[in-house]
Short mmCIF file of C-alpha atoms in Angstrom, two decimals:
data_model
loop_
_atom_site.label_atom_id
_atom_site.label_comp_id
_atom_site.label_asym_id
_atom_site.label_seq_id
_atom_site.Cartn_x
_atom_site.Cartn_y
_atom_site.Cartn_z
CA UNK A 29 -4.16 59.99 1.02
CA UNK A 30 -1.21 57.66 0.52
CA UNK A 31 -1.09 54.94 -2.17
CA UNK A 32 1.53 52.39 -3.17
CA UNK A 33 2.35 52.41 -6.90
CA UNK A 34 4.36 49.68 -8.65
CA UNK A 35 6.93 51.21 -11.01
CA UNK A 36 8.53 47.99 -12.38
CA UNK A 37 12.14 47.01 -12.12
CA UNK A 38 11.63 46.24 -8.44
CA UNK A 39 10.78 49.88 -7.60
CA UNK A 40 7.74 51.32 -5.89
CA UNK A 41 6.50 54.80 -4.91
CA UNK A 42 4.31 55.86 -2.04
CA UNK A 43 2.44 58.68 -3.71
CA UNK A 44 -0.11 61.27 -2.60
CA UNK A 45 -3.61 61.05 -4.09
CA UNK A 46 -6.76 63.06 -3.52
CA UNK A 47 -9.13 61.48 -1.00
CA UNK A 48 -11.84 59.67 -3.04
CA UNK A 49 -15.49 60.75 -3.00
CA UNK A 50 -18.19 58.17 -3.71
CA UNK A 51 -20.50 58.61 -6.65
CA UNK A 52 -23.94 56.95 -7.09
CA UNK A 53 -23.92 53.30 -6.11
CA UNK A 54 -20.36 53.61 -4.82
CA UNK A 55 -18.66 53.47 -1.45
CA UNK A 56 -15.35 54.61 -0.01
CA UNK A 57 -13.60 52.04 2.15
CA UNK A 58 -11.21 52.95 4.94
CA UNK A 59 -8.58 50.32 4.61
CA UNK A 60 -7.85 48.07 7.62
CA UNK A 61 -5.88 45.34 5.87
CA UNK A 62 -4.51 44.86 2.36
CA UNK A 63 -2.84 41.58 1.52
CA UNK A 64 0.23 40.99 -0.63
CA UNK A 65 -0.33 38.48 -3.43
CA UNK A 66 2.22 36.61 -5.50
CA UNK A 67 0.71 38.06 -8.68
CA UNK A 68 1.72 41.54 -7.43
CA UNK A 69 5.32 40.55 -8.15
CA UNK A 70 4.65 40.68 -11.90
CA UNK A 71 4.01 44.44 -11.54
CA UNK A 72 6.82 44.88 -9.01
CA UNK A 73 9.38 43.20 -11.30
CA UNK A 74 8.20 44.38 -14.70
CA UNK A 75 6.74 47.51 -16.24
CA UNK A 76 3.06 47.57 -15.27
CA UNK A 77 1.89 48.68 -18.74
CA UNK A 78 3.74 45.76 -20.31
CA UNK A 79 2.21 43.28 -17.85
CA UNK A 80 -1.26 44.70 -18.51
CA UNK A 81 -0.85 44.19 -22.27
CA UNK A 82 0.50 40.68 -21.74
CA UNK A 83 -2.64 39.83 -19.84
CA UNK A 84 -4.71 40.65 -22.94
CA UNK A 85 -6.19 43.98 -21.85
CA UNK A 86 -6.94 46.06 -24.93
CA UNK A 87 -8.73 49.27 -25.88
CA UNK A 88 -8.42 50.67 -22.32
CA UNK A 89 -8.24 54.21 -23.70
CA UNK A 90 -11.75 53.75 -25.23
CA UNK A 91 -12.97 53.07 -21.70
CA UNK A 92 -11.38 56.24 -20.36
CA UNK A 93 -8.41 54.43 -18.76
CA UNK A 94 -4.83 55.55 -19.21
CA UNK A 95 -2.60 52.45 -18.80
CA UNK A 96 0.39 54.64 -18.08
CA UNK A 97 -1.24 56.55 -15.24
CA UNK A 98 -0.09 55.65 -11.73
CA UNK A 99 -2.31 52.96 -10.29
CA UNK A 100 -2.49 52.06 -6.61
CA UNK A 101 -1.62 48.41 -6.22
CA UNK A 102 -3.17 45.74 -3.98
CA UNK A 103 -6.10 43.48 -4.85
CA UNK A 104 -6.77 41.91 -1.43
CA UNK A 105 -8.59 44.79 0.30
CA UNK A 106 -10.61 44.71 3.50
CA UNK A 107 -11.87 47.54 5.69
CA UNK A 108 -14.78 49.63 6.89
CA UNK A 109 -17.20 51.71 4.85
CA UNK A 110 -16.34 55.36 5.46
CA UNK A 111 -18.81 56.97 3.02
CA UNK A 112 -21.50 55.96 0.53
CA UNK A 113 -22.86 57.73 -2.51
CA UNK A 114 -26.38 58.43 -3.65
CA UNK A 115 -28.80 55.54 -4.22
CA UNK A 116 -27.33 53.27 -1.55
CA UNK A 117 -29.93 51.31 0.37
CA UNK A 118 -28.82 51.34 4.05
CA UNK A 119 -30.31 47.87 4.48
CA UNK A 120 -27.59 46.62 2.14
CA UNK A 121 -24.55 48.73 3.02
CA UNK A 122 -24.00 51.62 5.42
CA UNK A 123 -21.16 53.59 7.00
CA UNK A 124 -19.35 51.46 9.54
CA UNK A 125 -19.98 48.10 7.87
CA UNK A 126 -17.02 45.71 7.77
CA UNK A 127 -16.48 44.62 4.19
CA UNK A 128 -14.26 42.72 1.82
CA UNK A 129 -13.72 43.83 -1.77
CA UNK A 130 -14.19 41.48 -4.76
CA UNK A 131 -11.29 42.66 -6.87
CA UNK A 132 -13.01 42.57 -10.27
CA UNK A 133 -15.46 45.00 -11.82
CA UNK A 134 -17.31 44.45 -15.08
CA UNK A 135 -20.26 45.60 -17.15
CA UNK A 136 -22.71 44.19 -14.55
CA UNK A 137 -25.11 43.08 -17.30
CA UNK A 138 -23.57 40.12 -19.22
CA UNK A 139 -24.27 36.57 -18.05
CA UNK A 140 -20.87 36.25 -16.41
CA UNK A 141 -21.30 39.42 -14.37
CA UNK A 142 -24.85 38.51 -13.40
CA UNK A 143 -23.75 35.13 -12.09
CA UNK A 144 -20.85 36.62 -10.08
CA UNK A 145 -18.04 35.66 -12.49
CA UNK A 146 -17.10 39.25 -13.21
CA UNK A 147 -13.53 38.37 -14.15
CA UNK A 148 -14.97 36.76 -17.26
CA UNK A 149 -17.04 39.81 -18.28
CA UNK A 150 -17.91 39.74 -21.99
CA UNK A 151 -16.86 43.36 -22.29
CA UNK A 152 -13.59 43.06 -20.30
CA UNK A 153 -13.18 42.99 -16.58
CA UNK A 154 -11.36 45.70 -14.66
CA UNK A 155 -9.08 44.51 -11.88
CA UNK A 156 -8.64 46.59 -8.75
CA UNK A 157 -4.96 47.14 -8.05
CA UNK A 158 -4.13 46.53 -11.73
CA UNK A 159 -6.35 48.61 -14.01
CA UNK A 160 -8.10 50.68 -11.29
CA UNK A 161 -6.90 51.75 -7.86
CA UNK A 162 -6.45 49.01 -5.27
CA UNK A 163 -6.20 48.53 -1.54
CA UNK A 164 -2.59 49.52 -0.77
CA UNK A 165 -3.87 52.96 0.30
CA UNK A 166 -5.60 54.71 3.15
CA UNK A 167 -8.90 54.70 1.27
CA UNK A 168 -10.37 52.93 -1.75
CA UNK A 169 -13.48 53.83 -3.83
CA UNK A 170 -15.36 50.83 -5.23
CA UNK A 171 -18.81 50.07 -6.79
CA UNK A 172 -21.23 48.56 -4.30
CA UNK A 173 -21.41 45.51 -6.52
CA UNK A 174 -17.82 44.66 -5.42
CA UNK A 175 -18.60 44.64 -1.70
CA UNK A 176 -19.21 41.58 0.49
CA UNK A 177 -19.90 41.77 4.21
CA UNK A 178 -17.08 40.44 6.43
CA UNK A 179 -18.30 37.93 9.02
CA UNK A 180 -17.74 39.10 12.59
CA UNK A 181 -15.65 35.99 13.32
CA UNK A 182 -13.02 37.02 10.74
CA UNK A 183 -10.31 39.64 11.35
CA UNK A 184 -9.58 42.26 8.67
CA UNK A 185 -6.43 40.34 7.75
CA UNK A 186 -8.50 37.21 7.35
CA UNK A 187 -10.88 39.09 5.08
CA UNK A 188 -7.91 40.25 3.02
CA UNK A 189 -6.79 36.63 2.60
CA UNK A 190 -10.23 35.61 1.41
CA UNK A 191 -10.27 38.47 -1.09
CA UNK A 192 -7.79 36.60 -3.28
CA UNK A 193 -5.49 33.84 -2.09
CA UNK A 194 -7.72 31.81 0.20
CA UNK A 195 -10.76 32.49 -1.98
CA UNK A 196 -8.87 31.20 -5.01
CA UNK A 197 -8.04 28.00 -3.17
CA UNK A 198 -11.67 27.57 -2.06
CA UNK A 199 -12.86 28.19 -5.63
CA UNK A 200 -10.56 25.41 -6.91
CA UNK A 201 -11.81 22.97 -4.28
CA UNK A 202 -15.36 23.70 -5.41
CA UNK A 203 -14.40 23.10 -9.02
CA UNK A 204 -12.98 19.71 -7.98
CA UNK A 205 -16.27 18.99 -6.18
CA UNK A 206 -14.08 17.64 -3.38
CA UNK A 207 -15.40 15.74 -0.32
CA UNK A 208 -14.10 13.74 2.62
CA UNK A 209 -13.98 10.67 0.34
CA UNK A 210 -11.07 12.22 -1.55
CA UNK A 211 -7.31 12.36 -1.13
CA UNK A 212 -5.87 15.64 -2.40
CA UNK A 213 -2.29 16.37 -3.54
CA UNK A 214 -1.36 20.06 -3.46
CA UNK A 215 1.70 21.11 -5.49
CA UNK A 216 3.17 24.43 -4.29
CA UNK A 217 2.85 25.23 -0.59
CA UNK A 218 2.84 29.01 -0.81
CA UNK A 219 -0.16 31.03 0.49
CA UNK A 220 -2.66 29.58 -2.03
CA UNK A 221 -1.44 26.02 -1.54
CA UNK A 222 -1.53 26.31 2.24
CA UNK A 223 -5.00 27.74 2.03
CA UNK A 224 -6.10 24.82 -0.09
CA UNK A 225 -4.64 22.45 2.52
CA UNK A 226 -6.32 24.30 5.40
CA UNK A 227 -9.74 24.40 3.72
CA UNK A 228 -9.59 20.82 2.41
CA UNK A 229 -8.59 19.51 5.82
CA UNK A 230 -11.55 21.34 7.33
CA UNK A 231 -13.72 19.48 4.82
CA UNK A 232 -12.34 16.17 6.11
CA UNK A 233 -10.06 15.61 3.13
CA UNK A 234 -6.69 13.88 3.54
CA UNK A 235 -4.05 16.27 2.07
CA UNK A 236 -0.60 15.48 0.64
CA UNK A 237 1.55 18.53 0.15
CA UNK A 238 4.49 18.96 -2.25
CA UNK A 239 7.07 21.72 -2.55
CA UNK A 240 10.75 22.10 -3.33
CA UNK A 241 11.36 24.41 -0.35
CA UNK A 242 12.22 22.54 2.89
CA UNK A 243 10.90 25.45 4.95
CA UNK A 244 7.55 25.39 3.18
CA UNK A 245 7.35 21.63 3.43
CA UNK A 246 7.92 21.73 7.20
CA UNK A 247 5.52 24.61 7.75
CA UNK A 248 2.71 22.91 5.79
CA UNK A 249 2.25 20.34 8.55
CA UNK A 250 0.76 23.11 10.64
CA UNK A 251 -1.93 23.69 7.98
CA UNK A 252 -3.54 20.29 7.82
CA UNK A 253 -1.10 18.51 5.50
CA UNK A 254 -1.02 14.82 6.49
CA UNK A 255 2.05 13.99 4.38
CA UNK A 256 4.54 16.62 3.24
CA UNK A 257 6.92 15.79 0.38
CA UNK A 258 10.13 17.67 -0.49
CA UNK A 259 10.13 17.45 -4.29
CA UNK A 260 13.78 18.55 -4.42
CA UNK A 261 14.84 15.31 -2.78
CA UNK A 262 12.43 12.64 -4.02
CA UNK A 263 10.07 12.05 -6.94
CA UNK A 264 6.70 13.31 -5.70
CA UNK A 265 4.76 11.05 -8.02
CA UNK A 266 6.55 7.94 -6.76
CA UNK A 267 6.07 9.00 -3.12
CA UNK A 268 2.35 9.69 -3.66
CA UNK A 269 1.91 6.26 -5.22
CA UNK A 270 3.60 4.70 -2.20
CA UNK A 271 1.32 6.62 0.17
CA UNK A 272 -1.81 5.51 -1.72
CA UNK A 273 -1.08 1.83 -2.19
CA UNK A 274 -0.03 2.38 -5.80
CA UNK A 275 -3.32 3.95 -6.80
CA UNK A 276 -2.63 7.65 -6.72
CA UNK A 277 -4.75 10.47 -5.29
CA UNK A 278 -8.29 11.15 -6.41
CA UNK A 279 -7.66 14.92 -6.83
CA UNK A 280 -4.69 17.19 -7.24
CA UNK A 281 -4.06 20.90 -7.50
CA UNK A 282 -1.20 22.87 -9.06
CA UNK A 283 -0.54 25.99 -7.00
CA UNK A 284 3.15 26.15 -7.96
CA UNK A 285 3.19 27.01 -11.66
CA UNK A 286 5.74 25.71 -14.13
CA UNK A 287 5.65 22.70 -16.40
CA UNK A 288 7.04 20.08 -14.02
CA UNK A 289 4.54 20.69 -11.21
CA UNK A 290 1.66 20.51 -13.67
CA UNK A 291 2.96 17.19 -15.07
CA UNK A 292 3.32 15.76 -11.60
CA UNK A 293 -0.17 16.97 -10.59
CA UNK A 294 -1.62 15.00 -13.50
CA UNK A 295 0.50 11.87 -13.13
CA UNK A 296 -0.02 11.43 -9.40
CA UNK A 297 -3.78 10.96 -9.78
CA UNK A 298 -5.45 7.62 -10.17
CA UNK A 299 -7.72 6.72 -13.10
CA UNK A 300 -10.73 9.01 -13.16
CA UNK A 301 -8.75 11.55 -11.16
CA UNK A 302 -9.36 15.30 -11.31
CA UNK A 303 -6.71 17.98 -11.58
CA UNK A 304 -7.25 21.68 -10.92
CA UNK A 305 -4.74 24.07 -12.54
CA UNK A 306 -4.65 27.23 -10.43
CA UNK A 307 -1.18 28.75 -10.73
CA UNK A 308 -0.39 31.07 -13.60
CA UNK A 309 2.79 30.15 -15.52
CA UNK A 310 4.03 27.18 -17.41
CA UNK A 311 2.30 24.96 -19.98
CA UNK A 312 0.66 21.61 -19.47
CA UNK A 313 2.92 19.23 -21.39
CA UNK A 314 1.61 15.68 -21.05
CA UNK A 315 0.90 12.71 -23.30
CA UNK A 316 -2.73 13.09 -24.28
CA UNK A 317 -3.39 9.33 -24.58
CA UNK A 318 -1.23 7.94 -21.74
CA UNK A 319 -1.75 10.73 -19.20
CA UNK A 320 -5.30 11.83 -19.87
CA UNK A 321 -7.53 9.88 -22.29
CA UNK A 322 -6.37 6.41 -21.27
CA UNK A 323 -6.72 7.25 -17.57
CA UNK A 324 -10.05 9.00 -17.94
CA UNK A 325 -8.61 11.98 -16.06
CA UNK A 326 -10.24 15.42 -16.01
CA UNK A 327 -8.15 18.64 -16.09
CA UNK A 328 -9.90 21.75 -14.79
CA UNK A 329 -8.80 25.36 -15.21
CA UNK A 330 -9.77 27.32 -12.11
CA UNK A 331 -9.60 31.13 -12.39
CA UNK A 332 -9.97 32.62 -8.88
CA UNK A 333 -13.61 32.53 -7.67
CA UNK A 334 -17.03 34.09 -8.01
CA UNK A 335 -18.55 36.77 -5.73
CA UNK A 336 -20.90 34.15 -4.39
CA UNK A 337 -17.96 31.81 -3.84
CA UNK A 338 -16.01 34.54 -2.01
CA UNK A 339 -18.91 35.05 0.42
CA UNK A 340 -19.29 31.30 0.88
CA UNK A 341 -15.56 30.96 1.55
CA UNK A 342 -15.66 33.63 4.27
CA UNK A 343 -18.57 31.94 6.02
CA UNK A 344 -17.00 28.48 5.69
CA UNK A 345 -13.88 29.80 7.41
CA UNK A 346 -15.98 31.40 10.10
CA UNK A 347 -18.18 28.39 10.69
CA UNK A 348 -15.32 25.87 10.77
CA UNK A 349 -12.83 27.95 12.79
CA UNK A 350 -10.18 27.86 10.06
CA UNK A 351 -7.23 29.89 11.32
CA UNK A 352 -6.66 31.79 8.08
CA UNK A 353 -4.72 34.54 9.87
CA UNK A 354 -1.84 32.10 10.33
CA UNK A 355 -1.07 32.43 6.65
CA UNK A 356 0.43 35.86 7.35
CA UNK A 357 4.04 35.64 8.52
CA UNK A 358 4.81 39.31 7.89
CA UNK A 359 2.84 42.37 8.99
CA UNK A 360 3.72 45.80 7.61
CA UNK A 361 2.73 49.44 7.77
CA UNK A 362 2.03 51.20 4.51
CA UNK A 363 5.13 53.36 4.87
CA UNK A 364 7.21 50.17 4.92
CA UNK A 365 6.02 49.13 1.46
CA UNK A 366 9.48 49.24 -0.10
CA UNK A 367 10.91 46.88 2.52
CA UNK A 368 7.79 44.73 2.42
CA UNK A 369 8.02 44.01 -1.30
CA UNK A 370 11.78 43.55 -1.20
CA UNK A 371 11.26 40.84 1.35
CA UNK A 372 8.25 39.37 -0.47
CA UNK A 373 10.21 39.30 -3.71
CA UNK A 374 12.63 36.76 -2.18
CA UNK A 375 9.70 34.36 -1.80
CA UNK A 376 11.40 32.66 1.08
CA UNK A 377 8.72 33.40 3.69
CA UNK A 378 4.95 33.29 3.87
CA UNK A 379 2.31 35.88 3.11
CA UNK A 380 2.51 39.58 3.93
CA UNK A 381 -0.21 42.07 4.79
CA UNK A 382 -0.43 45.79 5.31
CA UNK A 383 -2.34 46.68 8.46
CA UNK A 384 -3.78 50.15 9.07
#
């Protein structure tokens, strides 16, 4: 089978791998859609082994993993079960089932794994598409514990979106405990930020969107953003205060990364406001007394989502008719991977997906 491998320095290979065979409690997925995520660019731009070490992964060799071996990229996989191994209850999963893949695997026994927060595994999580083979391939072998049924109402591309970007946005909204009583400011209107706007709008929340790209600002109005602010032209905090009668929003979310966006996400909230930090990159540099303690604000770190949250997100999208497929502006074949990531690296468009 074919598999896309990140080489670093903005180079990729489409390599040949042996077709996978499922072991006990495993399944092989025939890929139908594999999304492109912004975090892929770390491995596209830099040496994968260096990125893996920077993420804090240690002692991989003791777990039988060679960090220098070619790893198939892609952690937003969605497809159909092509084969199952021994010990698989057909009432749970069977050949032909449409499934999404939760992109973390762990020990399955610690409290985090048992409650669906596998990325926080006490013994170290493995990330599909980073440490183990991912979805940018014809087939993918995964433990059954990583599979979630795809609702009939969702396309395979929609399932790929839920598998990371849209699921991450939903997870942050849950952490904020958001409701229709709230006003939400979203900083960064890339795929995750647009997903947050879409999902929050479907919950009845008024959304204010902020970005420094005029194209992204304009496009956000199609995703439920009531007021879109170009942060390259005006001070977003001042504009948000004007839009909220001087009070500020009740909730905000940083999906942009970088120090400035995080500061603005904090300072645009009213007293007792809640801020979810989602994007990786940049430090939170604020005045502890003036910006947090004196305003009774709460800052929340939101690291993707749980398996339960992923399933809930998929069904929320299905039940509320959220048009998650609209996130994808670029559709590619696997043999176009080099062109796909060159275009994605420019970060001037929307989200890309490989369709099979």
